[in-house]
Every structure is written in structure tokens, then in C-alpha cells.
């Protein structure tokens, strides 16, 4: 809904929409999601309530909204919308202590990857591998966008 | 032109159905010994070697290496156009191994036609004619008797290719997959991954499907290799997976760290989106596309720089000058100065 509005507006904005590379599209979408959200956060809670969790939540939400064309994006959005205050940073729990001696060593690693990817557990391995590909790319984009935002405000 | 020749030849050969094939096959054998100078003859050799060397990575066809050099002609089949060959050489494998692939046609005609036969692009017609000329009964008859042999010796894998003569191949692979042999009419063109059992491997449908799946997985792994920096030299799934995991984790940690930083500086948040976009694109432009040669802040009107469409996973965002200026204007109108609009765009309206 909002995203569609945004994308429609985006098309209105852009002179030649077809020439936008997907990374650009994503970056614009992402920042257009995140920055207003942060501002709203800023305005709403003018006390120092702005803790990291909410910011992270917004960050992830912006990512999810900007990546709706991917399964992991949709899953992330679902997860974030349903569990509002859930901290998604728990994804980074180290799962590395697995036995490496099983013949399913590679499967173990696949499972790890699956846990890293939002929604990965519901996918089969092949899907997961392709989703991981664009997840990585979009994570990189998100990182650079965040860096820019942070630099801009410091 | 060559294709036409082939058609004629093939029709000739396969007009006799089995006998034709067997004849061809048999004649291919002595030819095989002659094959080597033939192989080295003009057209074929570079194609063969090119296919053998660069056509596919070793991981793709592990069994290729162990077979005779004739087998290297198979990579041609990878390309969509030449993928029709699988049938013909396969049929002759029992007789003369891969060498027969070219030979069976060349046996009767000049060698040049054989060369052309195997080369990509000519395969279409040839195989098509094989399909049609060979007639379904021939195919059916051919397959059961040679199927077991084919399965062991053919080395093929096709990517999805809806066009061309896949009809016949559909039948072939379907038969192999389903163990049924009565497909007289051509199957509709579909997206298939056609697998042929490799030498010495089991041929039941389960393992074939398994192999398809594994090939898919390794292909995705290869793509991932390009994405993750510094993984070019890594071979091996486990190590590669480790790297990917580490990279994803590090990216996620980076995001976390940055968001933490963001939360600390948030109170001073009076940024303009347009500035961020400009900066971001500027940065990524510098980082990724060394040869843009276009400053986004000059020359607003008119020509939009040519975008190298991102065919590769690496993102190289090229700023659009006109686009950017438009965006700047509109963002200023739409976003910054109008809080009501912003709230509508806020992702957490539910709060």
C-alpha cells in the first residue's frame, strides 16, 4: 500500500524509469522508507527513547519494504509487522558450534545459511541459495545507505 | 547451408531407422581411428577444444575428463543451439564412443559436414531432422536397446531451453526419467532440465533428478562465489559455504552497528533525503564504476548517462543526472516539507 504509493510516485518522479539499475532503485526506496521513519521516530518520541532496538527495527523494516520482490523481503516484513518490538539482532547468534564430522557437514552449513536468511527455513536449498545471493547484495546496499545516512548526520 | 547438407545426410542415415543407425555406427568405428586427424581438421578442432576447455568448468562434468578425447565434443550440446546433438551421438556411443558423434554422419559424407554437424548452431536442424526423420518407432526401438548404454556413456546436461528441437529431447529425457518408452508424438516444448546419466552412474529417475538438483545447487554456488568478495580462488562447497556464512554475518553485524550509530545520532536528524541520495550514489559510483565520466551535478538536462544494466551481481549504480535533479525537487516537495506526507510513507503506521 504505502510501498505501492511510493513506487508509483517513484515512477512519476523518474524521467526514465527503465534505466534505473536495481541497486539504485533499492537505494532510493530504502532511504525513502528509512529517513521519514526515522524522522517520525524523532518527532514522536522527543525524549531519549530512541533506543537501538527501534532504530534497528526501522532499519530492517525499510529493508523489507524495499525488497518486496524477494521472498526474504516479504518474510522479513511479515516477521517485523507481527512482532513489533522483537529484536531481530538475535539472528546473529553464532550457530557455528555444530559437529563437523557428520557426513552432512555441508547440510549443516546450509542450515546455518538458512537461519541467517529471513525466511530461509521455509525454503528448500536451491531457493535459499538464490535468495541468499540477492540478500547479500541488498545487505551491501543497505550498509552503504546507512553509512551515508550516518555520515550525513554526524 | 551446412545444415541442409546435414539434413540430407541425416535423413539418409536415419531413414533406415535402426539399420541406418547401426550402419552408421559401425562405419563410425573405423572412422574413429581416422578421427584424430579429422578432429584436428579446421573447423572442428577449435570448437571441440573450446568446448572442452572453456565450455564448462571441470566441476560441471567430472566425468568428462576421464573419457576419451572424443567426448569433449559434448560441451557443444550445452549451448542451446547445439543441444540437439545429444541424441545422435548418444545413439552412436555404443558403437564408437563419442567419436561416433561426428563420425556417423561423416562416415558417409565428407568430413566437413561432420564438423559442421557438431558445431553449435547447426545442431538445430540436424537433430530436428533426426527427430523427424528417425520417426517415432525408430526412436522407440532405438532407445530401449541402447538406452542402457547411452545412460552410461552419454554426458549431457541441458539448461532449460524452450525453443528448438527440445521436443524430441523432451521425449528422450522424459523417457529416461520416467522409464517409459512410448512417446511417439513430440512432447510440447517446455522448460526442462534435461539430464542424461553419466558414465558409470545409476540411471534411475531418482538419481537423475538428484543430479539435476545438485547441478542447480553448484551453479548457484558459483553465482554466490562471484558475489562474495574474495572467493574466486575457493573451490569446494564447504569452504565456500563458510565464506558465505561469514560474509552474511558480517554484513548483518555491520547493519546492526550502523543502526546503533544511527540511534545515537538520531536526535540530530535533520537530513535531507536528496542529499543522502546524491551522496550515496556518488559514493557507490566512485566505488563501483570507475569509468562513468559523468558528474551527477553537472549537466542536469538532457542526456542521461548510459546505464550499464546490472547484468552482473555487483551493483554499480550510475547516477542519472536528470533523474536526480527531479528527485531532489520532488523529494523536497513531497517529503521534507510535508510531514503529513511523511507519515503516510512511514512504514510503521500501525503504531
Coordinates of C-alpha atoms in Angstrom, one line a residue:
Chain A
X1 CA 0.0 0.0 0.0
X2 CA 2.4 2.6 1.1
X3 CA 5.0 1.0 -0.8
X4 CA 2.9 1.0 -3.9
X5 CA 2.3 4.6 -3.4
X6 CA 5.9 5.2 -3.1
X7 CA 6.7 3.2 -6.1
X8 CA 4.1 4.9 -8.1
X9 CA 5.5 8.2 -7.0
X10 CA 8.8 7.0 -7.9
X11 CA 7.7 6.3 -11.4
X12 CA 6.3 9.7 -11.6
X13 CA 9.5 11.1 -10.4
X14 CA 11.8 9.5 -12.6
X15 CA 12.3 10.7 -16.1
X16 CA 13.4 7.4 -17.5
X17 CA 12.4 4.7 -15.0
X18 CA 13.5 1.9 -17.1
X19 CA 17.1 2.9 -16.9
X20 CA 17.4 2.7 -13.2
X21 CA 19.6 -0.1 -12.1
X22 CA 18.1 -2.2 -9.4
X23 CA 20.6 -1.2 -6.9
X24 CA 19.7 2.4 -7.4
X25 CA 16.0 1.6 -7.2
X26 CA 16.7 -0.1 -4.0
X27 CA 18.7 2.6 -2.5
X28 CA 16.1 5.2 -3.3
X29 CA 13.4 3.1 -2.0
X30 CA 15.3 2.3 1.1
X31 CA 16.2 5.7 2.0
X32 CA 12.8 7.0 1.3
X33 CA 11.5 4.5 3.7
X34 CA 14.0 4.8 6.4
X35 CA 14.6 8.5 6.6
X36 CA 11.0 9.5 7.0
X37 CA 10.6 6.8 9.5
X38 CA 13.5 8.0 11.5
X39 CA 12.2 11.5 11.4
X40 CA 8.9 10.3 12.6
X41 CA 10.6 8.5 15.4
X42 CA 12.5 11.5 16.2
X43 CA 9.5 13.7 16.2
X44 CA 7.2 11.3 18.1
X45 CA 9.5 10.4 20.9
X46 CA 11.4 13.5 21.5
X47 CA 12.6 12.1 24.7
X48 CA 15.6 9.9 24.5
X49 CA 13.6 6.9 24.0
X50 CA 15.1 6.2 20.7
X51 CA 17.0 3.2 21.6
X52 CA 18.7 1.0 19.3
X53 CA 16.0 -1.6 19.0
X54 CA 13.5 0.7 17.5
X55 CA 16.1 2.1 15.2
X56 CA 17.1 -1.4 14.2
X57 CA 13.5 -2.2 13.7
X58 CA 13.1 0.7 11.4
X59 CA 16.2 -0.2 9.5
X60 CA 15.0 -3.7 9.0
X61 CA 11.6 -2.6 8.1
X62 CA 13.0 -0.3 5.5
X63 CA 15.0 -3.1 4.0
X64 CA 12.0 -5.4 4.0
X65 CA 9.8 -2.8 2.3
X66 CA 12.4 -2.1 -0.3
X67 CA 12.9 -5.7 -1.1
X68 CA 9.4 -7.0 -1.5
X69 CA 10.2 -8.7 -4.7
X70 CA 12.1 -11.3 -2.9
X71 CA 10.9 -14.0 -0.7
X72 CA 13.1 -13.0 2.1
X73 CA 11.9 -9.4 1.9
X74 CA 8.3 -10.5 2.3
X75 CA 9.2 -12.8 5.1
X76 CA 11.1 -10.1 6.9
X77 CA 8.2 -7.8 6.6
X78 CA 5.9 -10.3 8.0
X79 CA 8.1 -11.0 10.9
X80 CA 8.6 -7.4 11.6
X81 CA 5.0 -6.4 11.4
X82 CA 3.8 -9.2 13.5
X83 CA 6.4 -8.9 16.2
X84 CA 6.8 -5.2 16.6
X85 CA 9.4 -5.0 19.4
X86 CA 11.1 -8.1 18.5
X87 CA 14.8 -7.6 18.2
X88 CA 16.0 -9.0 15.0
X89 CA 19.5 -8.9 16.1
X90 CA 19.2 -12.2 17.6
X91 CA 19.8 -13.6 14.1
X92 CA 23.4 -13.1 14.6
X93 CA 23.7 -15.7 17.3
X94 CA 26.6 -17.8 16.5
X95 CA 25.4 -21.2 15.3
X96 CA 28.8 -22.3 14.5
X97 CA 29.2 -24.9 17.1
X98 CA 28.0 -27.8 15.1
X99 CA 29.6 -31.1 14.7
X100 CA 31.6 -31.1 11.7
X101 CA 32.1 -34.8 11.4
X102 CA 28.8 -35.8 10.1
X103 CA 28.5 -36.5 6.5
X104 CA 26.0 -33.8 6.4
X105 CA 28.6 -31.2 7.0
X106 CA 27.6 -29.3 4.0
X107 CA 24.0 -29.6 5.0
X108 CA 24.8 -28.2 8.4
X109 CA 26.3 -25.2 6.7
X110 CA 23.3 -24.9 4.5
X111 CA 21.1 -24.9 7.6
X112 CA 23.2 -22.1 9.1
X113 CA 22.7 -20.1 6.0
X114 CA 19.1 -20.8 6.1
X115 CA 18.9 -19.4 9.6
X116 CA 20.7 -16.3 8.5
X117 CA 18.4 -15.6 5.7
X118 CA 15.0 -14.3 6.8
X119 CA 12.5 -16.9 5.8
X120 CA 15.2 -19.3 4.9
X121 CA 13.9 -22.1 6.9
X122 CA 10.9 -22.4 4.8
X123 CA 12.7 -22.6 1.6
X124 CA 14.4 -25.5 0.1
X125 CA 18.1 -25.4 -0.5
X126 CA 18.1 -24.2 -4.1
X127 CA 15.7 -21.4 -3.5
X128 CA 17.7 -20.4 -0.5
X129 CA 20.9 -20.2 -2.4
X130 CA 19.5 -17.9 -5.0
X131 CA 17.7 -15.8 -2.3
X132 CA 21.0 -15.6 -0.4
X133 CA 22.5 -14.1 -3.5
X134 CA 20.3 -11.1 -3.7
X135 CA 20.1 -10.9 0.1
X136 CA 23.8 -10.3 0.2
X137 CA 23.6 -7.7 -2.5
X138 CA 20.8 -5.9 -0.8
X139 CA 22.6 -6.0 2.5
X140 CA 25.5 -4.4 0.9
X141 CA 23.3 -1.7 -0.5
X142 CA 21.6 -1.2 2.8
X143 CA 25.0 -0.9 4.5
X144 CA 26.1 1.8 2.2
X145 CA 22.9 3.6 2.5
X146 CA 23.1 3.5 6.3
X147 CA 26.7 4.7 6.1
X148 CA 25.7 7.6 4.1
X149 CA 22.9 8.5 6.5
X150 CA 25.1 8.2 9.5
X151 CA 27.8 10.3 7.9
X152 CA 25.3 12.8 7.0
X153 CA 24.1 13.3 10.4
X154 CA 27.4 13.3 12.3
Chain B
X1 CA 23.9 -24.4 -45.9
X2 CA 25.8 -26.9 -43.8
X3 CA 22.6 -27.6 -42.1
X4 CA 21.0 -28.5 -45.2
X5 CA 23.6 -30.9 -46.0
X6 CA 23.2 -32.4 -42.7
X7 CA 19.6 -32.8 -43.2
X8 CA 20.1 -34.7 -46.2
X9 CA 22.7 -36.8 -44.7
X10 CA 20.8 -37.5 -41.6
X11 CA 17.7 -38.3 -43.4
X12 CA 19.6 -40.7 -45.3
X13 CA 21.1 -42.2 -42.4
X14 CA 18.2 -42.4 -40.2
X15 CA 15.8 -43.3 -42.9
X16 CA 16.8 -46.8 -42.3
X17 CA 15.9 -46.5 -38.7
X18 CA 17.9 -48.8 -36.7
X19 CA 19.7 -50.3 -39.5
X20 CA 20.7 -47.0 -40.7
X21 CA 22.0 -46.1 -37.3
X22 CA 23.7 -49.3 -36.8
X23 CA 25.2 -49.0 -40.2
X24 CA 26.3 -45.6 -39.4
X25 CA 27.5 -46.6 -36.1
X26 CA 29.6 -49.4 -37.4
X27 CA 31.1 -47.3 -40.0
X28 CA 31.9 -44.9 -37.4
X29 CA 34.2 -47.2 -35.8
X30 CA 36.9 -47.4 -38.3
X31 CA 36.4 -43.7 -38.8
X32 CA 37.2 -43.1 -35.3
X33 CA 40.7 -44.2 -35.7
X34 CA 40.9 -41.7 -38.5
X35 CA 39.1 -39.3 -36.4
X36 CA 42.2 -37.8 -34.9
X37 CA 43.5 -36.2 -37.9
X38 CA 40.0 -35.3 -38.7
X39 CA 39.5 -33.8 -35.3
X40 CA 42.4 -31.6 -35.9
X41 CA 41.0 -30.5 -39.2
X42 CA 39.9 -27.0 -39.4
X43 CA 36.5 -26.4 -38.2
X44 CA 36.0 -28.9 -35.6
X45 CA 39.0 -28.9 -33.6
X46 CA 38.9 -25.4 -32.2
X47 CA 35.3 -25.8 -31.5
X48 CA 35.8 -29.0 -29.7
X49 CA 38.7 -27.8 -27.7
X50 CA 37.0 -24.6 -27.0
X51 CA 34.1 -26.5 -25.7
X52 CA 36.2 -28.9 -23.8
X53 CA 38.3 -26.3 -22.3
X54 CA 36.2 -23.3 -21.7
X55 CA 32.8 -24.6 -22.3
X56 CA 32.3 -25.9 -18.9
X57 CA 34.1 -25.9 -15.7
X58 CA 35.5 -29.1 -14.5
X59 CA 33.2 -29.3 -11.7
X60 CA 30.4 -29.4 -14.1
X61 CA 31.3 -32.5 -15.8
X62 CA 33.6 -34.5 -13.7
X63 CA 33.2 -37.5 -15.9
X64 CA 34.3 -35.7 -19.0
X65 CA 37.9 -35.8 -18.2
X66 CA 38.1 -39.5 -17.9
X67 CA 36.6 -40.2 -21.2
X68 CA 38.3 -40.3 -24.5
X69 CA 39.0 -37.0 -26.2
X70 CA 36.1 -37.6 -28.4
X71 CA 33.9 -36.9 -25.5
X72 CA 35.0 -33.4 -25.4
X73 CA 32.7 -32.7 -28.3
X74 CA 29.8 -32.8 -26.0
X75 CA 30.1 -29.4 -24.5
X76 CA 28.6 -28.2 -27.6
X77 CA 25.4 -29.6 -26.5
X78 CA 25.4 -27.2 -23.7
X79 CA 24.7 -24.3 -25.9
X80 CA 21.1 -24.2 -26.7
X81 CA 21.5 -24.4 -30.3
X82 CA 23.6 -27.4 -30.5
X83 CA 21.8 -29.2 -27.9
X84 CA 20.2 -31.3 -30.3
X85 CA 23.2 -33.4 -30.7
X86 CA 22.8 -35.4 -27.7
X87 CA 20.6 -37.7 -29.4
X88 CA 22.7 -38.5 -32.3
X89 CA 25.9 -39.1 -30.6
X90 CA 24.2 -40.9 -27.9
X91 CA 22.9 -43.3 -30.4
X92 CA 26.3 -44.0 -31.6
X93 CA 28.1 -44.2 -28.5
X94 CA 27.6 -47.9 -28.1
X95 CA 29.5 -48.2 -31.3
X96 CA 32.2 -45.8 -31.2
X97 CA 32.1 -43.8 -28.1
X98 CA 32.0 -40.1 -28.6
X99 CA 33.9 -40.3 -31.7
X100 CA 30.8 -41.5 -33.4
X101 CA 29.1 -38.3 -32.7
X102 CA 30.7 -36.6 -35.6
X103 CA 31.6 -39.6 -37.4
X104 CA 28.4 -41.3 -38.0
X105 CA 27.5 -38.6 -40.4
X106 CA 30.9 -38.1 -41.6
X107 CA 31.3 -41.6 -42.5
X108 CA 29.2 -41.3 -45.4
X109 CA 29.8 -37.8 -46.4
X110 CA 32.7 -35.5 -46.3
X111 CA 34.2 -34.8 -43.0
X112 CA 33.4 -31.1 -43.2
X113 CA 29.8 -31.8 -42.8
X114 CA 30.6 -33.7 -39.7
X115 CA 32.5 -30.8 -38.4
X116 CA 29.6 -28.6 -39.1
X117 CA 27.4 -31.0 -37.6
X118 CA 28.9 -30.7 -34.2
X119 CA 29.3 -27.1 -34.3
X120 CA 26.9 -25.1 -32.4
X121 CA 24.1 -23.6 -34.4
X122 CA 23.8 -26.4 -36.8
X123 CA 22.5 -28.7 -34.3
X124 CA 19.1 -27.5 -34.6
X125 CA 18.3 -28.7 -37.9
X126 CA 20.3 -31.8 -37.7
X127 CA 18.7 -33.0 -34.6
X128 CA 15.4 -31.9 -35.7
X129 CA 15.7 -33.9 -38.7
X130 CA 16.9 -36.7 -36.7
X131 CA 13.8 -36.4 -34.7
X132 CA 11.5 -36.3 -37.6
X133 CA 13.4 -38.4 -40.0
X134 CA 14.0 -41.0 -37.5
X135 CA 10.4 -41.4 -36.8
X136 CA 9.0 -42.4 -33.6
X137 CA 9.1 -46.1 -33.9
X138 CA 12.7 -45.8 -34.7
X139 CA 13.3 -43.7 -31.7
X140 CA 11.4 -46.0 -29.5
X141 CA 13.1 -49.0 -30.9
X142 CA 16.5 -47.4 -30.6
X143 CA 16.1 -46.3 -27.2
X144 CA 15.3 -49.4 -25.3
X145 CA 18.2 -51.2 -26.8
X146 CA 20.7 -48.5 -26.5
X147 CA 19.3 -46.8 -23.5
X148 CA 21.3 -48.7 -21.0
X149 CA 24.4 -48.0 -23.0
X150 CA 23.6 -44.4 -23.5
X151 CA 22.9 -43.8 -20.0
X152 CA 26.3 -45.0 -19.1
X153 CA 28.1 -43.2 -21.7
X154 CA 26.3 -40.0 -22.7
X155 CA 27.4 -37.0 -20.9
X156 CA 24.8 -34.3 -21.3
X157 CA 23.2 -31.7 -19.4
X158 CA 21.0 -29.1 -20.8
X159 CA 19.9 -25.9 -19.4
X160 CA 16.3 -25.0 -19.9
X161 CA 15.7 -24.1 -23.4
X162 CA 12.2 -23.9 -24.5
X163 CA 12.9 -23.3 -28.1
X164 CA 14.4 -25.6 -30.7
X165 CA 14.1 -29.2 -31.0
X166 CA 13.6 -29.9 -27.4
X167 CA 10.5 -31.7 -28.3
X168 CA 12.5 -34.7 -29.2
X169 CA 14.8 -34.2 -26.3
X170 CA 11.9 -33.8 -24.0
X171 CA 10.8 -37.2 -25.1
X172 CA 14.2 -38.6 -24.6
X173 CA 14.8 -37.2 -21.2
X174 CA 11.3 -37.9 -20.2
X175 CA 11.7 -41.4 -21.1
X176 CA 14.8 -41.7 -19.2
X177 CA 13.3 -40.0 -16.3
X178 CA 10.1 -41.9 -16.3
X179 CA 11.3 -45.2 -17.6
X180 CA 8.6 -45.2 -20.2
X181 CA 9.3 -45.7 -23.8
X182 CA 6.2 -45.0 -25.6
X183 CA 6.4 -41.4 -26.6
X184 CA 5.7 -41.3 -30.2
X185 CA 4.5 -37.8 -30.5
X186 CA 6.7 -35.0 -29.7
X187 CA 6.2 -33.5 -26.3
X188 CA 5.3 -29.9 -26.1
X189 CA 8.2 -27.6 -25.7
X190 CA 8.7 -26.9 -22.1
X191 CA 11.3 -25.8 -19.8
X192 CA 13.2 -28.8 -18.9
X193 CA 16.4 -29.5 -17.4
X194 CA 17.5 -32.4 -19.4
X195 CA 19.8 -34.8 -17.8
X196 CA 21.5 -37.7 -19.1
X197 CA 23.0 -40.2 -16.9
X198 CA 26.7 -40.0 -16.8
X199 CA 29.0 -42.8 -17.4
X200 CA 29.1 -45.3 -14.6
X201 CA 26.3 -43.7 -12.7
X202 CA 22.9 -45.0 -11.8
X203 CA 20.2 -44.3 -14.2
X204 CA 17.0 -44.5 -12.3
X205 CA 14.9 -41.4 -12.2
X206 CA 15.7 -40.6 -8.7
X207 CA 19.4 -40.3 -9.1
X208 CA 18.9 -38.3 -12.3
X209 CA 16.7 -35.9 -10.5
X210 CA 19.2 -35.8 -7.8
X211 CA 21.9 -35.0 -10.1
X212 CA 19.9 -32.2 -11.7
X213 CA 19.3 -30.8 -8.3
X214 CA 23.0 -31.0 -7.5
X215 CA 23.9 -29.2 -10.6
X216 CA 21.5 -26.5 -9.8
X217 CA 23.0 -26.1 -6.4
X218 CA 26.5 -25.9 -7.7
X219 CA 25.5 -23.4 -10.2
X220 CA 24.0 -21.2 -7.6
X221 CA 27.1 -21.7 -5.6
X222 CA 29.1 -20.4 -8.4
X223 CA 27.0 -17.3 -8.7
X224 CA 27.4 -16.8 -5.0
X225 CA 31.1 -17.0 -5.4
X226 CA 31.1 -14.0 -7.6
X227 CA 29.0 -12.1 -5.1
X228 CA 31.1 -12.7 -2.1
X229 CA 34.4 -10.9 -2.3
X230 CA 37.5 -12.9 -2.3
X231 CA 36.0 -16.2 -3.1
X232 CA 37.3 -16.6 -6.5
X233 CA 40.0 -19.0 -5.6
X234 CA 38.0 -21.1 -3.3
X235 CA 36.9 -24.4 -4.6
X236 CA 34.8 -26.7 -2.6
X237 CA 31.4 -26.4 -1.3
X238 CA 32.1 -26.4 2.4
X239 CA 34.7 -23.7 2.3
X240 CA 32.6 -21.6 0.1
X241 CA 29.6 -22.0 2.3
X242 CA 31.7 -21.0 5.2
X243 CA 32.7 -17.9 3.4
X244 CA 29.2 -17.0 2.5
X245 CA 28.0 -17.5 6.0
X246 CA 30.8 -15.3 7.4
X247 CA 30.1 -12.7 4.9
X248 CA 26.4 -12.6 5.5
X249 CA 27.0 -12.5 9.2
X250 CA 29.5 -9.7 8.9
X251 CA 27.1 -7.7 6.7
X252 CA 24.3 -8.1 9.3
X253 CA 26.7 -7.1 12.0
X254 CA 27.6 -4.0 10.0
X255 CA 24.0 -3.1 9.6
X256 CA 23.5 -3.5 13.3
X257 CA 26.4 -1.4 14.1
X258 CA 25.3 1.3 11.8
X259 CA 21.9 1.3 13.1
X260 CA 23.3 1.6 16.6
X261 CA 25.2 4.6 15.5
X262 CA 22.2 5.9 13.9
X263 CA 20.3 5.7 17.1
X264 CA 22.9 7.7 18.8
X265 CA 22.9 10.4 16.3
X266 CA 19.2 10.3 15.7
X267 CA 18.3 13.3 17.8
X268 CA 20.1 15.5 15.4
X269 CA 18.3 14.1 12.4
X270 CA 17.7 16.8 10.1
X271 CA 18.9 15.3 6.9
X272 CA 17.6 15.8 3.5
X273 CA 16.9 12.8 1.5
X274 CA 18.2 14.3 -1.6
X275 CA 21.5 14.9 -0.1
X276 CA 21.7 11.4 1.1
X277 CA 20.8 10.0 -2.3
X278 CA 23.2 12.2 -4.0
X279 CA 26.0 11.3 -1.7
X280 CA 25.1 7.7 -1.7
X281 CA 25.1 7.4 -5.4
X282 CA 28.2 9.4 -5.6
X283 CA 29.9 7.1 -3.3
X284 CA 28.8 4.0 -4.9
X285 CA 29.5 5.4 -8.3
X286 CA 33.1 6.1 -7.3
X287 CA 33.4 2.7 -5.7
X288 CA 32.0 0.6 -8.4
X289 CA 32.1 2.2 -11.7
X290 CA 35.4 3.6 -12.4
X291 CA 34.5 4.8 -15.8
X292 CA 31.5 6.8 -15.5
X293 CA 32.9 10.0 -16.5
X294 CA 29.9 11.9 -15.6
X295 CA 29.5 14.1 -12.6
X296 CA 25.9 14.0 -11.4
X297 CA 25.9 17.6 -10.6
X298 CA 26.8 18.9 -13.9
X299 CA 24.6 18.8 -16.9
X300 CA 21.3 18.3 -15.5
X301 CA 19.3 18.5 -18.6
X302 CA 19.1 16.3 -21.5
X303 CA 21.3 13.3 -21.8
X304 CA 21.0 10.6 -19.3
X305 CA 24.2 8.7 -18.9
X306 CA 24.1 5.2 -20.4
X307 CA 23.5 2.8 -17.7
X308 CA 25.3 -0.4 -17.7
X309 CA 22.4 -2.5 -16.8
X310 CA 23.3 -4.7 -14.0
X311 CA 23.9 -7.9 -15.6
X312 CA 26.4 -8.8 -13.0
X313 CA 25.5 -9.2 -9.4
X314 CA 27.9 -6.4 -8.5
X315 CA 26.0 -3.3 -8.1
X316 CA 27.2 -0.3 -9.9
X317 CA 24.7 2.4 -9.6
X318 CA 25.1 5.1 -12.1
X319 CA 23.5 8.3 -11.2
X320 CA 21.1 9.8 -13.5
X321 CA 21.5 13.4 -13.7
X322 CA 18.1 14.4 -14.8
X323 CA 16.6 11.8 -12.6
X324 CA 18.5 13.1 -9.6
X325 CA 17.5 16.6 -10.0
X326 CA 13.9 15.6 -10.4
X327 CA 14.1 13.5 -7.4
X328 CA 15.7 16.3 -5.5
X329 CA 12.9 18.6 -6.3
X330 CA 10.2 16.2 -5.7
X331 CA 11.6 14.9 -2.6
X332 CA 11.8 18.3 -1.2
X333 CA 8.3 18.9 -2.0
X334 CA 7.0 15.6 -1.1
X335 CA 9.0 14.6 1.9
X336 CA 10.8 17.1 3.8
X337 CA 8.5 19.9 3.9
X338 CA 5.3 18.0 4.4
X339 CA 5.1 16.0 7.5
X340 CA 1.7 14.6 6.6
X341 CA 3.0 13.0 3.6
X342 CA 5.8 11.6 5.5
X343 CA 3.6 10.0 7.9
X344 CA 1.8 8.3 5.1
X345 CA 5.1 6.9 4.0
X346 CA 6.2 5.8 7.3
X347 CA 6.4 2.1 7.5
X348 CA 5.1 1.8 11.0
X349 CA 1.8 3.5 10.6
X350 CA 0.3 0.8 12.7
X351 CA 2.0 2.2 15.8

